[in-house]
Coordinates of C-alpha atoms and ligand atoms in Angstrom, one line a residue:
X1 CA 0.0 0.0 0.0
X2 CA 2.8 2.4 0.9
X3 CA 3.8 2.8 -2.7
X4 CA 0.3 4.0 -3.6
X5 CA 0.5 6.9 -1.1
X6 CA 0.6 10.3 -2.7
X7 CA 4.0 11.9 -2.3
X8 CA 2.5 14.9 -0.4
X9 CA 1.8 12.4 2.5
X10 CA 5.1 10.6 2.5
X11 CA 6.5 12.9 5.2
X12 CA 3.3 12.8 7.3
X13 CA 3.2 9.8 9.7
X14 CA -0.2 8.6 11.0
X15 CA -1.5 10.8 13.8
X16 CA -0.1 9.8 17.2
X17 CA -3.5 10.4 18.8
X18 CA -5.0 7.5 16.9
X19 CA -2.0 5.3 17.5
X20 CA -2.0 5.9 21.3
X21 CA -5.8 5.8 21.8
X22 CA -5.8 2.4 19.9
X23 CA -3.0 1.3 22.3
X24 CA -5.2 2.3 25.3
X25 CA -8.2 0.5 23.9
X26 CA -6.1 -2.7 23.1
X27 CA -4.6 -2.8 26.6
X28 CA -7.4 -1.4 28.7
X29 CA -5.0 1.2 30.0
X30 CA -6.2 4.6 31.4
X31 CA -6.0 7.0 28.5
X32 CA -4.2 10.2 29.5
X33 CA -3.1 10.5 25.9
X34 CA -5.5 12.0 23.4
X35 CA -7.0 15.2 24.8
X36 CA -10.7 14.7 25.3
X37 CA -12.7 15.2 28.5
X38 CA -14.4 12.2 30.0
X39 CA -17.5 14.2 30.9
X40 CA -19.9 15.8 28.4
X41 CA -20.4 19.5 28.2
X42 CA -23.5 21.5 29.5
X43 CA -26.9 19.7 29.4
X44 CA -28.6 22.8 28.0
X45 CA -26.3 22.7 25.0
X46 CA -27.2 19.1 24.4
X47 CA -30.9 20.0 24.7
X48 CA -30.4 22.8 22.2
X49 CA -28.8 20.2 19.7
X50 CA -31.7 17.8 20.3
X51 CA -34.2 20.6 19.7
X52 CA -32.4 21.5 16.4
X53 CA -32.4 17.8 15.4
X54 CA -36.1 17.5 16.1
X55 CA -36.8 21.0 14.7
X56 CA -35.9 20.4 11.1
X57 CA -32.3 21.8 11.2
X58 CA -31.0 18.7 9.3
X59 CA -30.1 19.9 5.9
X60 CA -27.0 21.7 4.7
X61 CA -26.0 24.7 6.8
X62 CA -24.9 27.8 4.7
X63 CA -21.2 27.5 3.7
X64 CA -19.9 30.1 6.1
X65 CA -22.1 28.7 9.0
X66 CA -25.6 29.3 10.3
X67 CA -26.2 33.1 11.0
X68 CA -27.0 32.5 14.7
X69 CA -23.6 30.9 15.3
X70 CA -21.7 33.5 13.3
X71 CA -23.5 36.2 15.4
X72 CA -22.8 34.4 18.7
X73 CA -19.1 34.1 17.8
X74 CA -19.0 37.9 17.0
X75 CA -20.7 38.6 20.3
X76 CA -18.2 36.4 22.1
X77 CA -15.2 38.2 20.6
X78 CA -16.7 41.5 21.5
X79 CA -17.6 40.5 25.1
X80 CA -14.4 38.7 25.9
X81 CA -11.8 40.8 24.0
X82 CA -13.4 43.9 22.6
X83 CA -13.0 42.8 19.1
X84 CA -15.6 44.0 16.6
X85 CA -16.6 41.7 13.8
X86 CA -19.2 41.7 11.1
X87 CA -20.7 38.2 11.2
X88 CA -21.6 38.5 7.5
X89 CA -18.0 38.3 6.2
X90 CA -15.6 38.2 9.2
X91 CA -16.7 34.9 10.8
X92 CA -16.7 31.4 9.2
X93 CA -17.8 28.2 10.9
X94 CA -15.6 25.2 10.2
X95 CA -15.4 21.4 10.9
X96 CA -13.4 21.9 14.1
X97 CA -10.3 24.0 14.5
X98 CA -8.6 21.4 12.3
X99 CA -10.5 22.5 9.2
X100 CA -10.0 26.1 10.0
X101 CA -6.2 25.6 10.2
X102 CA -6.2 23.6 6.9
X103 CA -8.4 26.1 5.1
X104 CA -6.2 29.0 6.3
X105 CA -3.1 27.4 5.1
X106 CA -4.6 26.1 1.8
X107 CA -6.3 29.4 1.2
X108 CA -3.3 31.7 1.8
X109 CA -0.2 29.7 1.0
X110 CA 1.3 28.7 -2.3
X111 CA 3.6 25.8 -2.9
X112 CA 7.1 26.7 -1.9
X113 CA 6.0 29.5 0.4
X114 CA 7.5 29.6 3.9
X115 CA 5.3 29.0 6.9
X116 CA 6.8 29.8 10.3
X117 CA 5.3 27.8 13.1
X118 CA 5.7 27.5 16.8
X119 CA 7.4 24.2 17.7
X120 CA 6.4 21.7 19.2
X121 CA 3.3 22.0 17.0
X122 CA -0.1 20.2 17.0
X123 CA 0.3 17.4 14.5
X124 CA -2.2 18.6 12.0
X125 CA -0.1 21.7 11.3
X126 CA 2.7 19.5 9.9
X127 CA 0.2 17.5 7.7
X128 CA -1.4 20.7 6.5
X129 CA 1.8 22.5 5.6
X130 CA 3.0 19.3 3.8
X131 CA -0.3 19.0 1.8
X132 CA 0.0 22.7 0.8
X133 CA 3.6 21.9 -0.4
X134 CA 4.8 24.8 1.8
X135 CA 8.2 25.0 3.6
X136 CA 8.0 24.7 7.4
X137 CA 10.1 27.0 9.5
X138 CA 9.8 26.0 13.2
X139 CA 10.3 28.5 15.9
X140 CA 11.0 26.8 19.3
X141 CA 9.2 27.0 22.6
X142 CA 12.0 26.2 25.0
X143 CA 12.0 25.0 28.6
X144 CA 13.2 27.8 30.8
X145 CA 13.3 26.6 34.4
X146 CA 9.8 25.6 35.3
X147 CA 8.0 26.7 32.2
X148 CA 8.2 26.9 28.4
X149 CA 8.8 30.2 26.6
X150 CA 8.9 31.3 23.0
X151 CA 12.4 31.7 21.7
X152 CA 12.0 35.3 20.5
X153 CA 15.5 35.4 19.1
X154 CA 14.7 32.4 16.9
X155 CA 11.4 34.1 16.0
X156 CA 13.3 37.2 14.8
X157 CA 15.8 35.0 12.9
X158 CA 13.2 32.9 11.2
X159 CA 10.4 35.3 10.2
X160 CA 11.5 37.4 7.3
X161 CA 10.4 38.7 3.9
X162 CA 10.1 35.1 2.6
X163 CA 7.5 34.2 5.3
X164 CA 4.0 34.0 4.0
X165 CA 2.3 33.0 7.1
X166 CA 3.1 32.6 10.8
X167 CA 1.1 29.9 12.6
X168 CA 1.0 30.3 16.3
X169 CA -0.8 28.4 19.1
X170 CA -1.6 30.0 22.4
X171 CA -2.4 28.7 25.0
X172 CA 0.0 26.2 23.6
X173 CA -0.4 22.4 23.1
X174 CA 1.6 20.5 24.2
X175 CA 3.8 22.8 26.4
X176 CA 1.0 24.6 28.2
X177 CA 2.6 28.0 27.8
X178 CA 0.4 31.1 27.4
X179 CA 2.2 33.7 25.4
X180 CA 3.2 36.6 27.6
X181 CA 3.3 40.3 26.8
X182 CA 6.9 40.2 25.6
X183 CA 6.3 37.2 23.3
X184 CA 3.1 38.7 21.9
X185 CA 4.9 42.0 21.2
X186 CA 7.7 40.2 19.5
X187 CA 5.3 38.4 17.2
X188 CA 3.4 41.6 16.4
X189 CA 6.7 43.3 15.7
X190 CA 8.0 40.7 13.2
X191 CA 4.6 40.3 11.6
X192 CA 4.2 44.0 10.9
X193 CA 7.8 44.5 9.8
X194 CA 7.7 41.7 7.3
X195 CA 4.0 42.1 6.4
X196 CA 3.1 38.5 7.4
X197 CA -0.3 37.0 8.0
X198 CA -0.6 35.5 11.5
X199 CA -2.9 32.6 12.1
X200 CA -3.5 32.0 15.8
X201 CA -4.9 28.8 17.1
X202 CA -6.7 29.8 20.3
X203 CA -8.7 26.6 21.0
X204 CA -7.6 26.7 24.7
X205 CA -8.5 30.4 25.0
X206 CA -10.6 29.8 28.2
X207 CA -8.5 27.1 29.7
X208 CA -5.9 29.3 31.5
X209 CA -4.9 29.1 35.1
X210 CA -3.7 31.1 38.2
X211 CA -5.6 34.2 37.3
X212 CA -4.0 34.5 33.8
X213 CA -5.9 35.9 30.9
X214 CA -5.6 34.9 27.2
X215 CA -4.9 38.0 25.1
X216 CA -5.6 37.5 21.4
X217 CA -2.8 38.6 19.1
X218 CA -5.6 40.3 17.0
X219 CA -5.9 43.0 19.8
X220 CA -2.2 44.2 19.4
X221 CA -1.5 47.4 17.4
X222 CA -1.2 46.6 13.7
X223 CA -2.4 43.1 14.1
X224 CA -6.2 43.2 13.5
X225 CA -5.7 43.6 9.8
X226 CA -3.3 40.6 9.5
X227 CA -4.6 38.1 12.0
X228 CA -6.9 35.1 11.7
X229 CA -8.1 33.7 15.0
X230 CA -9.3 30.1 15.3
X231 CA -11.2 28.5 18.1
X232 CA -13.5 25.5 18.7
X233 CA -16.5 24.3 20.8
X234 CA -14.5 21.1 21.4
X235 CA -12.3 22.6 24.2
X236 CA -14.3 25.4 25.7
X237 CA -17.5 23.3 26.0
X238 CA -16.2 19.7 26.1
X239 CA -17.7 18.6 22.9
X240 CA -14.7 17.4 21.0
X241 CA -16.7 15.0 19.0
X242 CA -19.0 17.7 17.5
X243 CA -16.1 19.3 15.5
X244 CA -17.6 22.7 15.4
X245 CA -14.9 25.4 15.1
X246 CA -14.6 28.9 13.7
X247 CA -12.2 31.4 12.2
X248 CA -12.5 35.2 12.6
X249 CA -10.5 38.1 11.2
X250 CA -10.6 40.8 8.5
X251 CA -12.8 40.1 5.5
X252 CA -9.8 40.1 3.1
X253 CA -8.3 37.2 5.0
X254 CA -11.5 35.3 5.9
X255 CA -12.5 35.2 2.2
X256 CA -9.5 33.1 1.1
X257 CA -10.2 30.7 4.1
X258 CA -13.8 30.3 2.9
X259 CA -12.6 29.8 -0.6
X260 CA -10.6 26.7 0.5
X261 CA -13.1 25.6 3.1
X262 CA -16.0 25.4 0.6
X263 CA -14.0 22.6 -1.2
X264 CA -13.0 20.7 1.9
X265 CA -16.3 20.0 3.8
X266 CA -18.4 22.9 2.3
X267 CA -20.4 22.8 5.6
X268 CA -20.9 20.5 8.6
X269 CA -22.9 19.8 11.7
X270 CA -26.0 21.9 10.8
X271 CA -28.0 20.9 14.0
X272 CA -25.0 21.3 16.3
X273 CA -24.2 24.9 15.1
X274 CA -27.3 26.5 16.8
X275 CA -26.5 24.5 20.0
X276 CA -22.9 26.0 20.0
X277 CA -24.4 29.4 19.5
X278 CA -26.5 28.8 22.7
X279 CA -23.4 27.7 24.5
X280 CA -21.4 30.8 23.6
X281 CA -24.3 33.1 24.7
X282 CA -25.4 31.3 27.8
X283 CA -22.8 28.9 29.2
X284 CA -20.1 31.3 30.3
X285 CA -20.3 30.0 33.9
X286 CA -19.7 26.4 32.6
X287 CA -16.5 27.5 31.0
X288 CA -15.3 29.3 34.2
X289 CA -16.1 26.2 36.3
X290 CA -14.4 24.0 33.8
X291 CA -11.2 26.0 34.0
X292 CA -11.3 26.2 37.8
X293 CA -11.8 22.4 38.0
X294 CA -9.0 21.8 35.5
X295 CA -6.6 23.9 37.5
X296 CA -7.1 21.6 40.5
X297 CA -6.7 18.5 38.3
X298 CA -3.5 20.1 36.9
X299 CA -2.1 20.4 40.4
X300 CA -3.2 16.9 41.3
X301 CA -1.4 15.4 38.3
X302 CA 1.7 17.6 38.4
X303 CA 2.2 17.0 42.1
X304 CA 1.8 13.2 41.5
X305 CA 4.1 13.0 38.6
X306 CA 6.6 15.2 40.4
X307 CA 6.7 12.7 43.3
X308 CA 7.4 10.0 40.8
X309 CA 10.5 11.8 39.6
X310 CA 8.9 12.7 36.2
X311 CA 9.8 16.4 36.4
X312 CA 6.5 17.8 35.0
X313 CA 6.0 21.4 33.9
X314 CA 3.0 23.1 35.6
X315 CA 1.2 24.5 32.6
X316 CA -0.2 28.0 32.4
X317 CA -3.1 26.9 30.2
X318 CA -4.5 23.9 28.1
X319 CA -5.1 20.5 29.7
X320 CA -1.7 19.0 29.2
X321 CA 1.5 18.7 31.2
X322 CA 4.9 17.8 29.8
X323 CA 7.4 15.7 31.7
X324 CA 10.9 14.6 30.9
X325 CA 11.6 10.9 31.1
X326 CA 15.3 11.1 30.6
X327 CA 15.6 11.3 34.4
X328 CA 14.4 7.7 34.6
X329 CA 16.9 6.5 32.1
X330 CA 14.7 6.3 29.0
X331 CA 16.4 6.8 25.6
X332 CA 13.3 8.6 24.3
X333 CA 9.6 9.3 25.0
X334 CA 8.3 6.8 22.4
X335 CA 9.9 3.8 24.1
X336 CA 8.6 5.1 27.5
X337 CA 5.1 5.5 26.1
X338 CA 5.1 2.1 24.4
X339 CA 6.1 0.4 27.7
X340 CA 3.8 2.4 30.0
X341 CA 0.5 0.4 29.4
X342 CA 2.4 -2.8 30.4
X343 CA 4.2 -1.3 33.3
X344 CA 1.5 0.9 34.8
X345 CA -1.8 0.5 32.8
X346 CA -1.6 4.2 31.6
X347 CA -1.2 5.8 28.2
X348 CA 0.5 9.1 27.5
X349 CA 1.7 10.8 24.3
X350 CA 5.3 11.0 23.2
X351 CA 5.9 14.4 21.8
X352 CA 8.5 13.5 19.1
X353 CA 5.9 13.8 16.3
X354 CA 5.4 17.5 17.3
X355 CA 9.0 18.5 16.5
X356 CA 11.2 19.0 13.4
X357 CA 14.1 19.1 15.9
X358 CA 14.2 15.5 17.1
X359 CA 16.5 16.2 20.0
X360 CA 14.4 18.9 21.4
X361 CA 11.4 16.6 21.8
X362 CA 13.2 13.3 22.4
X363 CA 12.4 12.9 26.1
X364 CA 9.2 14.8 26.5
X365 CA 6.0 13.0 27.4
X366 CA 2.5 14.7 27.4
X367 CA -0.1 13.8 29.9
X368 CA -3.7 14.9 29.7
X369 CA -5.6 16.0 32.9
X370 CA -9.1 16.6 31.4
X371 CA -10.3 13.5 33.2
X372 CA -12.4 12.9 36.3
X373 CA -10.4 13.3 39.5
X374 CA -10.9 9.6 40.4
X375 CA -9.4 8.6 37.1
X376 CA -6.4 10.8 37.6
X377 CA -6.0 9.4 41.2
X378 CA -6.2 5.8 39.9
X379 CA -3.6 6.6 37.1
X380 CA -1.2 8.1 39.7
X381 CA -1.8 5.1 42.0
X382 CA -0.9 2.7 39.2
X383 CA 2.1 4.8 38.2
X384 CA 3.4 4.9 41.8
X385 CA 3.1 1.1 42.1
X386 CA 5.0 0.5 38.8
X387 CA 8.7 0.4 38.0
X388 CA 9.1 3.3 35.7
X389 CA 12.8 3.1 35.2
X390 CA 14.1 2.2 31.8
Ligands
PMP1 N1 -5.5 22.9 17.8 C1 -5.0 22.5 18.9 C2 -3.9 23.2 19.5 C3 -5.5 21.3 19.5 O1 -5.0 20.8 20.6 C4 -6.6 20.7 18.8 C5 -7.1 19.4 19.4 N2 -8.2 19.5 20.0 C6 -7.1 21.3 17.6 C7 -6.5 22.4 17.1 C8 -8.2 20.6 16.9 O2 -9.5 21.1 17.3 P1 -10.8 20.5 16.7 O3 -11.0 19.2 17.4 O4 -11.8 21.5 17.0 O5 -10.6 20.3 15.3
LIG2 N1 -6.3 18.0 20.2 C1 -6.3 16.7 20.9 C2 -4.9 16.5 21.6 O1 -4.0 17.3 21.4 C3 -6.5 15.5 20.0 C4 -7.1 15.7 18.8 C5 -6.9 14.5 17.8 O2 -7.1 13.4 18.3 N2 -6.6 14.8 16.6 O3 -4.8 15.6 22.3

């Protein structure tokens, strides 16, 4: 079969999330790998979806999304960030953030163009950039003491006149970093200087901890006209299986995204779109409680992994923590994660697939804490009773 695979996919391995969730299913291990909550989102949102299913909302939604969701997204951006958008041509609903990222890259980038991207990167970025036949230019997030920070010197050295697009993720999966004011200013500075379009994946916008606030890059001076912002109901409302996302920005940039998107899915999830509109308008309290609960779960998991000598980073946002398994003598994260179900009945994610720079990610393992407290406690219990050395 491999010889029939199109060349554009030769450098794209199968997604690690499928591989590791299959490993969890096969071994019955606790899945702290793929990032999905083990509890549904708000009941009122499910009821809104049921009402839409029963109420005849079952045919194609308009290509850019149903008007009530586009309007709700615009209201959300205004309320949370003071960003003004015209729902008619500055908001497009997508099949999750994944399609928004793909449509942004395919709609704005030509073969051979350079795309600078924060590294480690969510794996669909790699696939999308390869499928667009663009040239990937990673900009590292590096561990500095107890946290990960954007390497702003590398950013300045990488982004230049050849850069067509800068793809940024904040809050950042998998490092948990939330870009700070200095990092945001550096991104704005290079983007404006080199007239680069910035695509910001903000799917974890509401999952930030210790009183932090997510500040969209689109709100920085000179950035509104060059920034596309992407989010998704999957993370904010715990409906990852619905795959309802959106992209917002200036009409001149949203139009190319829609041009590509219309040929990817055209449209999706018609009855779920009004339910997500309901969530954005009425479930703010759910999101706040979700973030508060996740902060406690973060502390539970990080404290537990720390006691086991796994050296975890306490993330500022997202629902992942990274730990370094070199301290336990492992040659790389992949071998640790392959052994972990047998040793401890737990699955985690090796981060090597998220790096061009194999050395930088070699020993980093990602653990998800978007799980019930009892599940995290059981996982920690199993880990503490296992031999985790190489
Ligand atoms: N971006 C990041 C950083 C993610 O972690 C994920 C995974 N949930 C996505 C995009 C994809 O989001 P969606 O499921 O809405 O396509
Ligand atoms: N975004 C989720 C994660 O990072 C997984 C999404 C997927 O399975 N593609 O774990």
